Amino acid sequence: MTENIGIPFLEGRYSPTLDMWPIEAKEFNRIHTFYDNLKEGKYTTTKCKGCGHISYPPRVICPECYSEDLEWIELPTKGKVITFVEKSIAIPIGFGEPLIDAWIDLGKDSPVKRVFSRVINCESGGIKEGDEVRFVVFDVPGHPIEWRREKWIAERVYFAFEPAG
Ligand SMILES: [Zn+2]
């Protein structure tokens, strides 16, 4: 069960500029594969086929050699909290309390050693440094798309981590 994902109660009542979730449709987003992979429960990023550089977040061009020949690689879906911040005031509209962001250690064998992510499904005081967390994908309200005189609702998902205990 996923709670506290943000924004849905504002559906239809906010301007797109207040929408904190990316438009994931391939017509608008060159890393849409990242979101396609999320929909399959996979946590991925890009690796340059030319020089081997691994980027996180994923890129469409290698920042080291400027190649656009990139491949998708999978990241671990478990990690440990390095440090975190838990907010109970000044929380962005649409998000509940507590709002927790953490640096997460994905382990020494991971292509990306540490990532910054929200931690959800966690009550206030529910995590501490060193705790194990796991990757979780959740639904985000769809975004209306207009493209070449057609309109549709783009389904969206996003990811966070949650306590693994
Ligand atoms: Zn490269």
Coordinates of N, CA and C in Angstrom, one line a residue, residues 22-26 28-37 44 46 57-61 70 72:
P22 N 7.3 14.3 -13.9 CA 7.7 14.6 -15.3 C 6.6 14.0 -16.2
I23 N 6.5 14.7 -17.4 CA 5.7 14.1 -18.5 C 6.5 13.0 -19.1
E24 N 6.0 11.8 -19.0 CA 6.8 10.6 -19.4 C 6.6 10.2 -20.8
A25 N 5.7 10.8 -21.5 CA 5.4 10.3 -22.9 C 6.6 10.5 -23.8
K26 N 6.7 9.5 -24.7 CA 7.9 9.5 -25.6 C 7.9 10.7 -26.5
F28 N 7.5 13.7 -25.6 CA 8.0 14.8 -24.9 C 9.2 14.6 -24.0
N29 N 9.6 13.4 -23.9 CA 10.7 13.0 -23.0 C 11.6 12.0 -23.6
R30 N 12.9 12.4 -23.8 CA 13.8 11.5 -24.5 C 14.3 10.4 -23.6
I31 N 14.1 10.5 -22.2 CA 14.4 9.4 -21.4 C 13.2 8.6 -21.0
H32 N 12.2 8.6 -21.8 CA 10.9 7.9 -21.5 C 11.2 6.4 -21.2
T33 N 12.2 5.9 -21.7 CA 12.6 4.5 -21.4 C 12.7 4.2 -19.9
F34 N 13.3 5.2 -19.2 CA 13.4 5.1 -17.8 C 12.0 4.8 -17.2
Y35 N 11.0 5.5 -17.6 CA 9.7 5.4 -17.1 C 9.0 4.1 -17.5
D36 N 9.3 3.7 -18.8 CA 8.8 2.4 -19.3 C 9.4 1.3 -18.4
N37 N 10.7 1.4 -18.0 CA 11.3 0.4 -17.2 C 10.7 0.4 -15.8
T44 N 16.6 1.8 -13.5 CA 17.6 1.7 -14.5 C 18.3 3.1 -14.7
T46 N 21.6 5.0 -17.5 CA 22.2 4.9 -18.8 C 23.7 4.7 -18.7
P57 N 21.2 10.9 -12.7 CA 20.1 10.3 -13.4 C 20.4 10.0 -14.9
P58 N 19.6 9.2 -15.6 CA 19.9 8.8 -17.0 C 20.0 10.0 -17.9
R59 N 20.8 9.9 -18.9 CA 21.0 11.0 -19.9 C 20.7 10.5 -21.3
V60 N 20.6 11.5 -22.2 CA 20.4 11.1 -23.6 C 21.7 11.3 -24.4
I61 N 22.7 11.9 -23.7 CA 24.0 12.1 -24.3 C 25.1 11.9 -23.2
L70 N 24.0 5.1 -26.1 CA 23.9 4.7 -24.7 C 23.0 3.5 -24.5
W72 N 20.8 0.9 -21.6 CA 20.2 1.0 -20.2 C 20.7 -0.2 -19.4

